[in-house]
mmCIF file of N, CA and C in Angstrom:
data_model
loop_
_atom_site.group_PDB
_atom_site.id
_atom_site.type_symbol
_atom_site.label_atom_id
_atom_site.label_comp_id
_atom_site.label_asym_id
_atom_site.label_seq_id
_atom_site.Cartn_x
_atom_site.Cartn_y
_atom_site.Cartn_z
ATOM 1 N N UNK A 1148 15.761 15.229 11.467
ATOM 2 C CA UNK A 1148 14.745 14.359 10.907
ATOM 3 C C UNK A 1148 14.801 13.000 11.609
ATOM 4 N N UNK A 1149 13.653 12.465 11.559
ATOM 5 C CA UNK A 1149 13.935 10.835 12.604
ATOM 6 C C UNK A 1149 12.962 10.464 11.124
ATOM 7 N N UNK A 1150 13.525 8.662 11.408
ATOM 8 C CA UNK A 1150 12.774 7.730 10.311
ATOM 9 C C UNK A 1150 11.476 7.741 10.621
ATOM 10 N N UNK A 1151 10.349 7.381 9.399
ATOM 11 C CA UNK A 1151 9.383 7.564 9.563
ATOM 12 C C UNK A 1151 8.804 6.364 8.680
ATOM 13 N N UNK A 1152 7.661 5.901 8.808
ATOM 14 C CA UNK A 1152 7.039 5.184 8.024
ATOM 15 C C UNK A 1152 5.661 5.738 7.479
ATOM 16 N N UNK A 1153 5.394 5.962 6.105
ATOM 17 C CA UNK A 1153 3.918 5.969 5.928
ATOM 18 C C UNK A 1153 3.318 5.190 5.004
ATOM 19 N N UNK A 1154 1.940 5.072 4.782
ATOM 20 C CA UNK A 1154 1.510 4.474 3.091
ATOM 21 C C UNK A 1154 1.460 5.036 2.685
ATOM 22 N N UNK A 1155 1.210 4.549 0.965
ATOM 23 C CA UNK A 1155 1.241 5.196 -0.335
ATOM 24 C C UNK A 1155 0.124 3.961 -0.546
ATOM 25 N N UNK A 1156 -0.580 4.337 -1.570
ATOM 26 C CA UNK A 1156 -1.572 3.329 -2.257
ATOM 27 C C UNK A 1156 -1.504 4.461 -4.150
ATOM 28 N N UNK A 1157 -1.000 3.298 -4.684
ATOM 29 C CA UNK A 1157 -1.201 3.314 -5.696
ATOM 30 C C UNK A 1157 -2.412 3.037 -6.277
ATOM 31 N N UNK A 1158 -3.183 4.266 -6.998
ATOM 32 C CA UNK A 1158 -4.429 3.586 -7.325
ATOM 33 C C UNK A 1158 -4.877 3.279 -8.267
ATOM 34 N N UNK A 1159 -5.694 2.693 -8.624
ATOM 35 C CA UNK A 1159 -6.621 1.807 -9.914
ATOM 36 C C UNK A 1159 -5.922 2.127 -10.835
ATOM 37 N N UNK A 1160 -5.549 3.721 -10.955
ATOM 38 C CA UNK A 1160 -5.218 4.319 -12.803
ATOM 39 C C UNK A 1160 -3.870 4.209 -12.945
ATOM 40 N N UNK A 1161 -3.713 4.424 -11.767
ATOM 41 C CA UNK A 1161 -1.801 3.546 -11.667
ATOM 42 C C UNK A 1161 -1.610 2.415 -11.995
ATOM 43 N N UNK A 1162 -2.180 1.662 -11.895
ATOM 44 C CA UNK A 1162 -2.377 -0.133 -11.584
ATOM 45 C C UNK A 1162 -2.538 -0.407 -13.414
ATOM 46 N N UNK A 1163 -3.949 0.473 -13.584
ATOM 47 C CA UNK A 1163 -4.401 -0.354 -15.130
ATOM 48 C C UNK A 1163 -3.632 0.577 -16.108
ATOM 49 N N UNK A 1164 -2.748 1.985 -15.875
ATOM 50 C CA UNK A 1164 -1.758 2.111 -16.944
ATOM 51 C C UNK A 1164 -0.743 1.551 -16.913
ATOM 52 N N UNK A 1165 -0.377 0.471 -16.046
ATOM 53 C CA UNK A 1165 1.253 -0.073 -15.608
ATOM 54 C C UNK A 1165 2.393 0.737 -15.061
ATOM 55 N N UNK A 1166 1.866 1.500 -14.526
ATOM 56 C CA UNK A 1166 2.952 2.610 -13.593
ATOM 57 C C UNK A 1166 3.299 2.021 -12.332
ATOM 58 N N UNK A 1167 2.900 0.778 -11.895
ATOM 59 C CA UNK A 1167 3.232 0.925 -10.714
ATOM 60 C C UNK A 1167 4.766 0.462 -10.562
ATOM 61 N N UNK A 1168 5.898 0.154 -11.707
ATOM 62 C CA UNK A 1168 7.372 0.190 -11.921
ATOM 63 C C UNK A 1168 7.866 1.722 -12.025
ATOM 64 N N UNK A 1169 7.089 2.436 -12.531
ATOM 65 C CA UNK A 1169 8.216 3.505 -11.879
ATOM 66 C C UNK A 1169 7.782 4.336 -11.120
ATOM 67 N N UNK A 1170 6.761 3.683 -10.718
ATOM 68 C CA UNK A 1170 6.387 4.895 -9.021
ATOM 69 C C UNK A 1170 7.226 4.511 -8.030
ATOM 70 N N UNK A 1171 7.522 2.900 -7.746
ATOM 71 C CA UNK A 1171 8.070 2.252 -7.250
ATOM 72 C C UNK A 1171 9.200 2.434 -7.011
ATOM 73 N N UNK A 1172 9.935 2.567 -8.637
ATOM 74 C CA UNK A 1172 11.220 3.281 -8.725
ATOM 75 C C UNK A 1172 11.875 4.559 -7.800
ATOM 76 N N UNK A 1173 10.409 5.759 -8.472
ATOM 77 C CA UNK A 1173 10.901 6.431 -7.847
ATOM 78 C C UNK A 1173 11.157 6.791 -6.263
ATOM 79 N N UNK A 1174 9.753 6.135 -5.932
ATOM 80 C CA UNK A 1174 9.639 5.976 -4.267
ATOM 81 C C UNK A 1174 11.746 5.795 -3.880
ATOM 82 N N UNK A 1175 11.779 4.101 -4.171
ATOM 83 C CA UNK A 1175 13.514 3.744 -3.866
ATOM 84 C C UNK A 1175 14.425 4.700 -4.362
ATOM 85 N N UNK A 1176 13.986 5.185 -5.686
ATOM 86 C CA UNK A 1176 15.229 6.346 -6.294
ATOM 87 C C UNK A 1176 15.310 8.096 -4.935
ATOM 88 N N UNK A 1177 14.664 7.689 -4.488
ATOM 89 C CA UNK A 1177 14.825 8.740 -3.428
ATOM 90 C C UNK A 1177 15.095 8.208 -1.892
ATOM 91 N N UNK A 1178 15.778 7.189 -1.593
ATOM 92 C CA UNK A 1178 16.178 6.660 -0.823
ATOM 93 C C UNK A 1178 15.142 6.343 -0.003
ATOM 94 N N UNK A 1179 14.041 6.174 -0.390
ATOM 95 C CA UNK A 1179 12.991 5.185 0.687
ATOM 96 C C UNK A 1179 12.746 3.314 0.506
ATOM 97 N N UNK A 1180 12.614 2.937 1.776
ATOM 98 C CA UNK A 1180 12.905 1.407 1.560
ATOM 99 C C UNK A 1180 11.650 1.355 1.725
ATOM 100 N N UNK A 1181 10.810 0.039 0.968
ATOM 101 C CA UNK A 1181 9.372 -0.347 0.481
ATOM 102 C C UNK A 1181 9.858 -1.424 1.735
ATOM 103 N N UNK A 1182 9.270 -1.349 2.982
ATOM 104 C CA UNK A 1182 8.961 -3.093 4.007
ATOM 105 C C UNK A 1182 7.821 -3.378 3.341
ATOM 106 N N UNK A 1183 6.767 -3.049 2.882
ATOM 107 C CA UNK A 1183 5.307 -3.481 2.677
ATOM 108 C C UNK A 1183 4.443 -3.450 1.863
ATOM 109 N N UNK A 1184 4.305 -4.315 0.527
ATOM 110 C CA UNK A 1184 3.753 -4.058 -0.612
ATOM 111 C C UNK A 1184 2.888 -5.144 -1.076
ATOM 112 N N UNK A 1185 1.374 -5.035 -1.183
ATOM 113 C CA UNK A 1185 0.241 -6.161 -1.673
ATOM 114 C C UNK A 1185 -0.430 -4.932 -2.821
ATOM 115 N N UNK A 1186 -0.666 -5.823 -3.637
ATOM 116 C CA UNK A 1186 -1.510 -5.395 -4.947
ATOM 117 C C UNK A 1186 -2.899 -6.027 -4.696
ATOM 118 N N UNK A 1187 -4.166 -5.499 -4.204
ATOM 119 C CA UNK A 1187 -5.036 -6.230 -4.224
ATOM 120 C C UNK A 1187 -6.644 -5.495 -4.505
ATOM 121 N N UNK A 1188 -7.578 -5.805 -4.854
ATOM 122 C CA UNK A 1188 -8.717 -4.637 -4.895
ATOM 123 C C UNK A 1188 -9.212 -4.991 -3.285
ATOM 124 N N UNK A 1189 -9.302 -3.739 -3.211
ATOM 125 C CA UNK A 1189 -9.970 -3.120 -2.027
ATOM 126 C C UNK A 1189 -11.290 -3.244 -1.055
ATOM 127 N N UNK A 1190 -11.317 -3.374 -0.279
ATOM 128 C CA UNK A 1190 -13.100 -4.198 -0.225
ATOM 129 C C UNK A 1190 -13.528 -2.690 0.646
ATOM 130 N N UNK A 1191 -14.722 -2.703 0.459
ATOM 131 C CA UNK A 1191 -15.607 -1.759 1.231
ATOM 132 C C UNK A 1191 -15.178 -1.047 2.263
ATOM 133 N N UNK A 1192 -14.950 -2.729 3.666
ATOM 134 C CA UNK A 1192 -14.486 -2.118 4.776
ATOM 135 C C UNK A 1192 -12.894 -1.489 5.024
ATOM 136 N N UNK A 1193 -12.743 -1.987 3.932
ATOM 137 C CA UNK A 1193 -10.864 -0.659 4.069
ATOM 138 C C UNK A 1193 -10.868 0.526 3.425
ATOM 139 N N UNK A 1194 -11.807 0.594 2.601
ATOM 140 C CA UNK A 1194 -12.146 2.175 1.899
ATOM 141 C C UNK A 1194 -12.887 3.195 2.777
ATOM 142 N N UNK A 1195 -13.693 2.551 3.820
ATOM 143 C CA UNK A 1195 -14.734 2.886 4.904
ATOM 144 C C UNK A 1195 -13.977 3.249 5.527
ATOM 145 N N UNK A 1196 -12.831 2.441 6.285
ATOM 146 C CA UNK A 1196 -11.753 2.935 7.386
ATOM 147 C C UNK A 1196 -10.955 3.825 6.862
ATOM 148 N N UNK A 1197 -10.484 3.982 5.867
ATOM 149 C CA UNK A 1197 -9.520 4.718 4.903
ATOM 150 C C UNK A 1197 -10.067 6.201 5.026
ATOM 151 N N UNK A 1198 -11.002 6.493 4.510
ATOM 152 C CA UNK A 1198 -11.461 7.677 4.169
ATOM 153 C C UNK A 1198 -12.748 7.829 5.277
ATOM 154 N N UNK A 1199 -13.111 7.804 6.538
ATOM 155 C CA UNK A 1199 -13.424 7.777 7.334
ATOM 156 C C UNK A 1199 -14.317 9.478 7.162
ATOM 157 N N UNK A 1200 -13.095 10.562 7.265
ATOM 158 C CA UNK A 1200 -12.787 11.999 7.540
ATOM 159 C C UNK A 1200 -13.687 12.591 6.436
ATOM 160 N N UNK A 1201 -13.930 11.619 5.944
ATOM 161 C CA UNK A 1201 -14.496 12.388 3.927
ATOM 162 C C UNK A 1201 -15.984 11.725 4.126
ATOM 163 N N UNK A 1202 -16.292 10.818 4.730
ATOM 164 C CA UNK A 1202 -17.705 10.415 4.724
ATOM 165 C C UNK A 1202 -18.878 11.723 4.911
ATOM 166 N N UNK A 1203 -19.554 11.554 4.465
ATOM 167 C CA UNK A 1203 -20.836 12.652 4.057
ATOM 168 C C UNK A 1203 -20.586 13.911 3.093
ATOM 169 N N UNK A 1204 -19.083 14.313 2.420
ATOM 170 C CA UNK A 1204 -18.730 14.326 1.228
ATOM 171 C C UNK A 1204 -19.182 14.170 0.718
ATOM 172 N N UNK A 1205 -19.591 15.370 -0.972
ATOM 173 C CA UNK A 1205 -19.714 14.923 -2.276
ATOM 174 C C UNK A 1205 -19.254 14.075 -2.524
ATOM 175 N N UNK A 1206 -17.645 14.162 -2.675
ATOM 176 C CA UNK A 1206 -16.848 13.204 -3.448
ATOM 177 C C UNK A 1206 -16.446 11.787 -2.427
ATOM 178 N N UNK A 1207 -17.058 11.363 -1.454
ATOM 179 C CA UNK A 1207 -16.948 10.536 -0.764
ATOM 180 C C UNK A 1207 -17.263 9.091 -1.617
ATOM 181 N N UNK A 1208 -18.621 9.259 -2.087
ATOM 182 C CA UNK A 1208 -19.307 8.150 -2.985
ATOM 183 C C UNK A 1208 -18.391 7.152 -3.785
ATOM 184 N N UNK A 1209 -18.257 8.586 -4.709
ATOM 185 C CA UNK A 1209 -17.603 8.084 -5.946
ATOM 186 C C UNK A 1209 -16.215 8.013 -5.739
ATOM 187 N N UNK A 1210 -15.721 8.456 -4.697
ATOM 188 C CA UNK A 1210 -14.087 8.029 -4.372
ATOM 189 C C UNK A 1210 -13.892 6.243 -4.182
ATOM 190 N N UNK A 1211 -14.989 6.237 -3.279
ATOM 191 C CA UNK A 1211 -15.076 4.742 -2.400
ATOM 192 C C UNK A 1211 -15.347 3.941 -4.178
ATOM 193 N N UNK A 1212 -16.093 3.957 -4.787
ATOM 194 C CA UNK A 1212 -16.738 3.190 -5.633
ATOM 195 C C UNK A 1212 -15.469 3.309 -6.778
ATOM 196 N N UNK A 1213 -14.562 4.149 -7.288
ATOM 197 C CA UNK A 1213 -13.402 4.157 -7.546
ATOM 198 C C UNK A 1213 -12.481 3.569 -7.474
ATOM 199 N N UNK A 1214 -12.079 3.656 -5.850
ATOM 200 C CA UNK A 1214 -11.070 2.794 -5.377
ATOM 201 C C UNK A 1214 -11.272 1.354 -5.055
ATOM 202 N N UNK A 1215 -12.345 1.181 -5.228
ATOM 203 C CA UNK A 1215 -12.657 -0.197 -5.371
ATOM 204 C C UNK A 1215 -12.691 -1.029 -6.600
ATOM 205 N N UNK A 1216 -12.816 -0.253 -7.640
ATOM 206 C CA UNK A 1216 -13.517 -0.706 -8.568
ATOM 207 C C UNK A 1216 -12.310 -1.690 -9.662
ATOM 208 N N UNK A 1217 -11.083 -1.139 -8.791
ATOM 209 C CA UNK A 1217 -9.651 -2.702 -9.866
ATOM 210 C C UNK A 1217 -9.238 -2.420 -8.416
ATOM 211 N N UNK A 1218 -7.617 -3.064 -8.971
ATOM 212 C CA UNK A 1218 -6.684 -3.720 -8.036
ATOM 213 C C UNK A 1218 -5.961 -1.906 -7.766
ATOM 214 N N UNK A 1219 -5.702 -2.099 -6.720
ATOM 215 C CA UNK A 1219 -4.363 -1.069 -6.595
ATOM 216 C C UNK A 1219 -3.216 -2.004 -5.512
ATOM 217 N N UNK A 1220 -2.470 -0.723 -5.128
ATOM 218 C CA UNK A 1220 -0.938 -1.286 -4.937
ATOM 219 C C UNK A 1220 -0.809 -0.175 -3.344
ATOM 220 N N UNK A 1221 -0.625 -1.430 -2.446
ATOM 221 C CA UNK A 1221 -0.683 -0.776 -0.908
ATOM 222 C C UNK A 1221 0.661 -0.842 -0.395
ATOM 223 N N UNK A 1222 1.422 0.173 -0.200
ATOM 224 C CA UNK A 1222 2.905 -0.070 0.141
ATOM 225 C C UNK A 1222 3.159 0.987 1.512
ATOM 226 N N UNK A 1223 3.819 0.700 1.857
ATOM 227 C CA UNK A 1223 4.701 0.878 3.535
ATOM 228 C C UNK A 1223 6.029 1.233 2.920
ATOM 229 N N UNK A 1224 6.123 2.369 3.116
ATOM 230 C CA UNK A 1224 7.881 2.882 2.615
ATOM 231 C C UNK A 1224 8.498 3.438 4.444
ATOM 232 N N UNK A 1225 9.981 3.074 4.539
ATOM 233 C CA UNK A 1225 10.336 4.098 5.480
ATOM 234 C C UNK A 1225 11.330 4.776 4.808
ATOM 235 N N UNK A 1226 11.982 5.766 6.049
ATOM 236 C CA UNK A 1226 12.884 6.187 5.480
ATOM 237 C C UNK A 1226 13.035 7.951 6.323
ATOM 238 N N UNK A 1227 13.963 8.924 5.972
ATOM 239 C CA UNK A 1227 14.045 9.765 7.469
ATOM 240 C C UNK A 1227 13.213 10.902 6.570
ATOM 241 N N UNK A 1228 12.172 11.284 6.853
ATOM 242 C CA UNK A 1228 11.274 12.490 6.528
ATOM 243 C C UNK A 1228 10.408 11.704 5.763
ATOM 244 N N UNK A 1229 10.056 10.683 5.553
ATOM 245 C CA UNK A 1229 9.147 9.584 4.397
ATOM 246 C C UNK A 1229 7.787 10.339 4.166
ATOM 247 N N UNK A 1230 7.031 10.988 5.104
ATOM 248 C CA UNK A 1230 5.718 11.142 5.090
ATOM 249 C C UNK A 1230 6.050 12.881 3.910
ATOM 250 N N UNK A 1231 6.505 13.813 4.549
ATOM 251 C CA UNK A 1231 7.038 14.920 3.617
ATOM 252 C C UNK A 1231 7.711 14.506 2.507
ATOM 253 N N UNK A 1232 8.462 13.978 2.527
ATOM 254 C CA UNK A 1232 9.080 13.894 1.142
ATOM 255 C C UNK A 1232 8.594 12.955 0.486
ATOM 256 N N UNK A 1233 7.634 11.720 0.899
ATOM 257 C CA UNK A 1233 7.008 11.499 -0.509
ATOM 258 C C UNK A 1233 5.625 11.996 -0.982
ATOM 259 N N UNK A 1234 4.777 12.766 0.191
ATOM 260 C CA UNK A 1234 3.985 13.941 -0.609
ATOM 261 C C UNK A 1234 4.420 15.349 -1.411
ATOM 262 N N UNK A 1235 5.729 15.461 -1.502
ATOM 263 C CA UNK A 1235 6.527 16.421 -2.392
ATOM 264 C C UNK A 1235 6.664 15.436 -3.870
ATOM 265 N N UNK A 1236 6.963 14.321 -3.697
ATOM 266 C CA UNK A 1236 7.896 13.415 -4.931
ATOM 267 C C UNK A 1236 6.119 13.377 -5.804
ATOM 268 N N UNK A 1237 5.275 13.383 -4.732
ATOM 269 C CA UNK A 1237 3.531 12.800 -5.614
ATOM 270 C C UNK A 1237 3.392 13.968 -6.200
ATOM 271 N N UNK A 1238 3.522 15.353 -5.530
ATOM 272 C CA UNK A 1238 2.829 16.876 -6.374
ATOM 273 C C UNK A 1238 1.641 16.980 -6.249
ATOM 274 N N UNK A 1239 1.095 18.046 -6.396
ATOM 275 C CA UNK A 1239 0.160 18.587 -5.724
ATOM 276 C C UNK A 1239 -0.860 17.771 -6.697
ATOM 277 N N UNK A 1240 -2.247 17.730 -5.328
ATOM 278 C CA UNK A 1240 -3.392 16.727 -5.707
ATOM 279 C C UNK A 1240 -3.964 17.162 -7.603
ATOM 280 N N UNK A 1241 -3.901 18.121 -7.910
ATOM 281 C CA UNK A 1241 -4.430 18.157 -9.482
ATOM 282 C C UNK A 1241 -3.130 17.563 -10.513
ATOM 283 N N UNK A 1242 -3.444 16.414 -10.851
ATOM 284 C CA UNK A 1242 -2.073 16.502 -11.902
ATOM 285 C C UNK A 1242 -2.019 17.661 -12.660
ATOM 286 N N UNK A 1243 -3.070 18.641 -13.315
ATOM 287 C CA UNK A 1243 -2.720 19.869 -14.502
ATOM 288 C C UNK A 1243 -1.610 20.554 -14.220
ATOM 289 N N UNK A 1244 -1.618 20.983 -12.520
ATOM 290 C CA UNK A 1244 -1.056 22.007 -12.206
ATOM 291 C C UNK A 1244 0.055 21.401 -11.289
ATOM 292 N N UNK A 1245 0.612 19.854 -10.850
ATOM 293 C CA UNK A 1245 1.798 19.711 -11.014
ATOM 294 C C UNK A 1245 2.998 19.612 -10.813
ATOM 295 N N UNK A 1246 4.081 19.869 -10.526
ATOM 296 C CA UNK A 1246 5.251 20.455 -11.171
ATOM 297 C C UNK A 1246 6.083 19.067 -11.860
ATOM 298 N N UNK A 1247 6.611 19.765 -12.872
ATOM 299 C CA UNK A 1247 7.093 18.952 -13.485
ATOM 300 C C UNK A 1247 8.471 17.892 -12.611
ATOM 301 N N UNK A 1248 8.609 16.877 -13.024
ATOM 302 C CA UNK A 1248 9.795 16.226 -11.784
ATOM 303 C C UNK A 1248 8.998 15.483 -11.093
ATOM 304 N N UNK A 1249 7.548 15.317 -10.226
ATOM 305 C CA UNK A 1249 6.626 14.900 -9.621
ATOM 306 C C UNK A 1249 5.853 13.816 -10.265
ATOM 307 N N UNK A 1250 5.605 12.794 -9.444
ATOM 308 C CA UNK A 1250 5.078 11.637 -9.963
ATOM 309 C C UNK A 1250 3.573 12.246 -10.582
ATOM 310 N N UNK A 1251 2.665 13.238 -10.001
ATOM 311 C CA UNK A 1251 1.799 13.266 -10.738
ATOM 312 C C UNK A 1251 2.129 14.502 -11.519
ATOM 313 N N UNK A 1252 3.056 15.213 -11.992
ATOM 314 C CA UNK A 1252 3.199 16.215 -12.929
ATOM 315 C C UNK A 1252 3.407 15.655 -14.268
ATOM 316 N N UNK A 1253 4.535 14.651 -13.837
ATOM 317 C CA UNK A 1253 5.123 14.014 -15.210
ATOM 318 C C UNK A 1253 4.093 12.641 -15.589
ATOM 319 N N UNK A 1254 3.321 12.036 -15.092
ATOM 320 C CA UNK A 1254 2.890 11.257 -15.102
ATOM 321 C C UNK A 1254 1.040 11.108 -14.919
ATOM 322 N N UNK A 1255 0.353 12.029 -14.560
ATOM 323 C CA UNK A 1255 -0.842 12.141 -14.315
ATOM 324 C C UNK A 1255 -1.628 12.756 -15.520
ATOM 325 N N UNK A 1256 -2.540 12.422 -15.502
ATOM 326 C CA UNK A 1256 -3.634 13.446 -16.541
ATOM 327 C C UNK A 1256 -4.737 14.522 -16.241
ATOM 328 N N UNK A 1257 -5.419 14.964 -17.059
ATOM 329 C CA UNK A 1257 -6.229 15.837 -16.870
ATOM 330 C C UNK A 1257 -7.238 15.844 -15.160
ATOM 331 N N UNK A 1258 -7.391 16.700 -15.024
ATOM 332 C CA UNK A 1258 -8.193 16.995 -13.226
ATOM 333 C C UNK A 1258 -9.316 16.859 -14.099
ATOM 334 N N UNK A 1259 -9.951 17.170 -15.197
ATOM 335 C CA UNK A 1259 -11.554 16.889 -15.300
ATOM 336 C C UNK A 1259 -12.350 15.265 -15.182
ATOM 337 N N UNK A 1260 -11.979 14.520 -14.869
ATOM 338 C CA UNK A 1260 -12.516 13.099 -14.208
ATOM 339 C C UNK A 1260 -13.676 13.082 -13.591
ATOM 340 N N UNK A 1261 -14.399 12.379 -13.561
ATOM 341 C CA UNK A 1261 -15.511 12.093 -12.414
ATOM 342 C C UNK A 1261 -15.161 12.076 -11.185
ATOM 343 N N UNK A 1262 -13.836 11.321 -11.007
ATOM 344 C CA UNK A 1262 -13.395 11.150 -9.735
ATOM 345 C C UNK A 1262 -11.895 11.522 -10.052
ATOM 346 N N UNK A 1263 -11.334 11.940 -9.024
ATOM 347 C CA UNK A 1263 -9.630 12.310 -9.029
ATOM 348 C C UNK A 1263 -8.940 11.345 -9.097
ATOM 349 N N UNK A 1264 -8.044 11.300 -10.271
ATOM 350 C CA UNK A 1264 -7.881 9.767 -10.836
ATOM 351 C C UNK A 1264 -6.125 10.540 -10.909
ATOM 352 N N UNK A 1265 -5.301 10.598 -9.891
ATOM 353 C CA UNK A 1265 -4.112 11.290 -9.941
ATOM 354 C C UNK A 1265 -3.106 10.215 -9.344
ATOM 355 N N UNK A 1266 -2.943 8.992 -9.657
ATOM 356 C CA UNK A 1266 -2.410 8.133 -9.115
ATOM 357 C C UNK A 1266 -1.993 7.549 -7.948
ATOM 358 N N UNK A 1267 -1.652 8.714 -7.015
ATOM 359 C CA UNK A 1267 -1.391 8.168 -5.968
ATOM 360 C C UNK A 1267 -1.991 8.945 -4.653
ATOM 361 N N UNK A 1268 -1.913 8.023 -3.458
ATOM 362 C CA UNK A 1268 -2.367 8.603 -2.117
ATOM 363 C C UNK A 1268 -1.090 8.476 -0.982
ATOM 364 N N UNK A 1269 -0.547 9.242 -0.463
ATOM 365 C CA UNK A 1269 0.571 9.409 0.690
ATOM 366 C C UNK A 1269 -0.001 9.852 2.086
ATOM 367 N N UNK A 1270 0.052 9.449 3.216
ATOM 368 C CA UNK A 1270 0.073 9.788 4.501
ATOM 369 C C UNK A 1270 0.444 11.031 4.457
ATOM 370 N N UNK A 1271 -0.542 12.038 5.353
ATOM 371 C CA UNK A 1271 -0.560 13.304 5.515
ATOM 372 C C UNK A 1271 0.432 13.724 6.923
ATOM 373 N N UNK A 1272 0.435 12.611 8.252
ATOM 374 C CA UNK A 1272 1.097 12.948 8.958
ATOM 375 C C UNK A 1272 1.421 11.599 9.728
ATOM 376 N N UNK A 1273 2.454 11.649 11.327
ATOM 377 C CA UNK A 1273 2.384 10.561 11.502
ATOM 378 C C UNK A 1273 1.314 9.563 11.780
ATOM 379 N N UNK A 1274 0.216 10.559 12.634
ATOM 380 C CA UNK A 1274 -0.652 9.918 13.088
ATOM 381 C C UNK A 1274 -1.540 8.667 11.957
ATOM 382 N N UNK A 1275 -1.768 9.893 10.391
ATOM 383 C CA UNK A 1275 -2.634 9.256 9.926
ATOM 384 C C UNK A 1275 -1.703 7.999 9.828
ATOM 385 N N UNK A 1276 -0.424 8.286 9.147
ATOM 386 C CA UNK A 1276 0.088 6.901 8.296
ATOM 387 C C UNK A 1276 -0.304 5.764 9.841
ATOM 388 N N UNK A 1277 0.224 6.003 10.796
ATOM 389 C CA UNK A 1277 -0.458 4.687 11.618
ATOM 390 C C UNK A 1277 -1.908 3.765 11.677
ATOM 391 N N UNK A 1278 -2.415 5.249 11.389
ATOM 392 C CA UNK A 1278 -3.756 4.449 11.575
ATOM 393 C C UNK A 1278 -4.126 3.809 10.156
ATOM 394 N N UNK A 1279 -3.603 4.626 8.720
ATOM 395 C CA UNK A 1279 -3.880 3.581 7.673
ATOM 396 C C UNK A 1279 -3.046 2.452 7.446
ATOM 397 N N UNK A 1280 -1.657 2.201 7.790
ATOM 398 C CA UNK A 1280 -1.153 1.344 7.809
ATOM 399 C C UNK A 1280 -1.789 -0.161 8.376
ATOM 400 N N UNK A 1281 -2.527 0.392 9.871
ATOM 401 C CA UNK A 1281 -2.914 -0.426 10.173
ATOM 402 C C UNK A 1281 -4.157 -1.209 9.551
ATOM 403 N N UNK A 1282 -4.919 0.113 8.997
ATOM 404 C CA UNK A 1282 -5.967 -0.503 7.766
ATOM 405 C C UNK A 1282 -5.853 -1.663 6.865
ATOM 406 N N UNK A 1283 -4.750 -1.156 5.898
ATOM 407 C CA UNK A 1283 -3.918 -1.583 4.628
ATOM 408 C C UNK A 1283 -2.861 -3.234 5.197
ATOM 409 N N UNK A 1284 -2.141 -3.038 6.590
ATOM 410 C CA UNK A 1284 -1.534 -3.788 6.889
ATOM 411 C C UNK A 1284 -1.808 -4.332 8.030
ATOM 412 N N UNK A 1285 -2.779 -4.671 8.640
ATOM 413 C CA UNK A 1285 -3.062 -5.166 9.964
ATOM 414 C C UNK A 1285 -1.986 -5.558 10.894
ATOM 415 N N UNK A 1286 -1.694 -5.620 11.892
ATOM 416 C CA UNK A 1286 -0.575 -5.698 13.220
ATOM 417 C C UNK A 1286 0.772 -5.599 12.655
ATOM 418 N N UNK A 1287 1.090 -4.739 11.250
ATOM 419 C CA UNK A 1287 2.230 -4.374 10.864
ATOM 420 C C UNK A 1287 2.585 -2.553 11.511
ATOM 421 N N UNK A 1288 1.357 -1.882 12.147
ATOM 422 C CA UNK A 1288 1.485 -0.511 12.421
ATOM 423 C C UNK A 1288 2.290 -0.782 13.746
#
């Protein structure tokens, strides 16, 4: 394994239930170090760059208008396998289904939402986390 860096963005439903202390937690409780963390709402053009891949999507709209719509929590974790092991620690995209132990098993609610309201978003590989980092964190990628 070599160290890796990716984001995580904690979002809106994270933010306005007060989870973002033990997501946080758990992120560090699994030996990843946070270099990079702003709480801020989101403007257009970083949701635009963000989700780029999803534009002309159903759920493109109402994702963007979502993640905009409060504050969330933009963090930079490293650490050696960071991008895999903290899309294992999040659990699979439906909170219903889960597994228990997982930030969205133990912690998420129902998949029937307007929009997928499952707390969190993790870098899929290295490439992406660079390029959203650089989104989220400008000349920190």
């Amino acid at each position: 394994m070599t160290t890796q860096r990716t984001l995580i963005l904690l979002k809106p439903d994270a933010v306005q239930r007060s989870l973002r202390g033990e997501i946080l937690r758990r992120i560090e409780a699994k030996g990843y170090e946070i270099t990079a963390l702003a709480q801020r709402t989101a403007t257009a053009e970083e949701l635009a760059a963000h989700y780029a891949e999803h534009e002309g999507k159903p759920f493109y709209a109402p994702l963007v208008e979502y993640m905009g719509s409060a504050p969330l929590v933009a963090v930079v974790a490293e650490g050696e396998g960071v991008i895999e092991g903290f899309r294992s620690l999040a659990g699979s995209t439906n909170p219903t289904s889960a597994a228990p132990g997982t930030i969205r098993g133990d912690l998420g609610r129902e998949w029937d939402l307007p929009v997928i309201q499952n707390l969190v978003h993790g870098s899929d590989s290295p490439e992406s986390a660079a390029r959203e980092i650089e989104i989220w964190f400008p000349g920190l990628a």
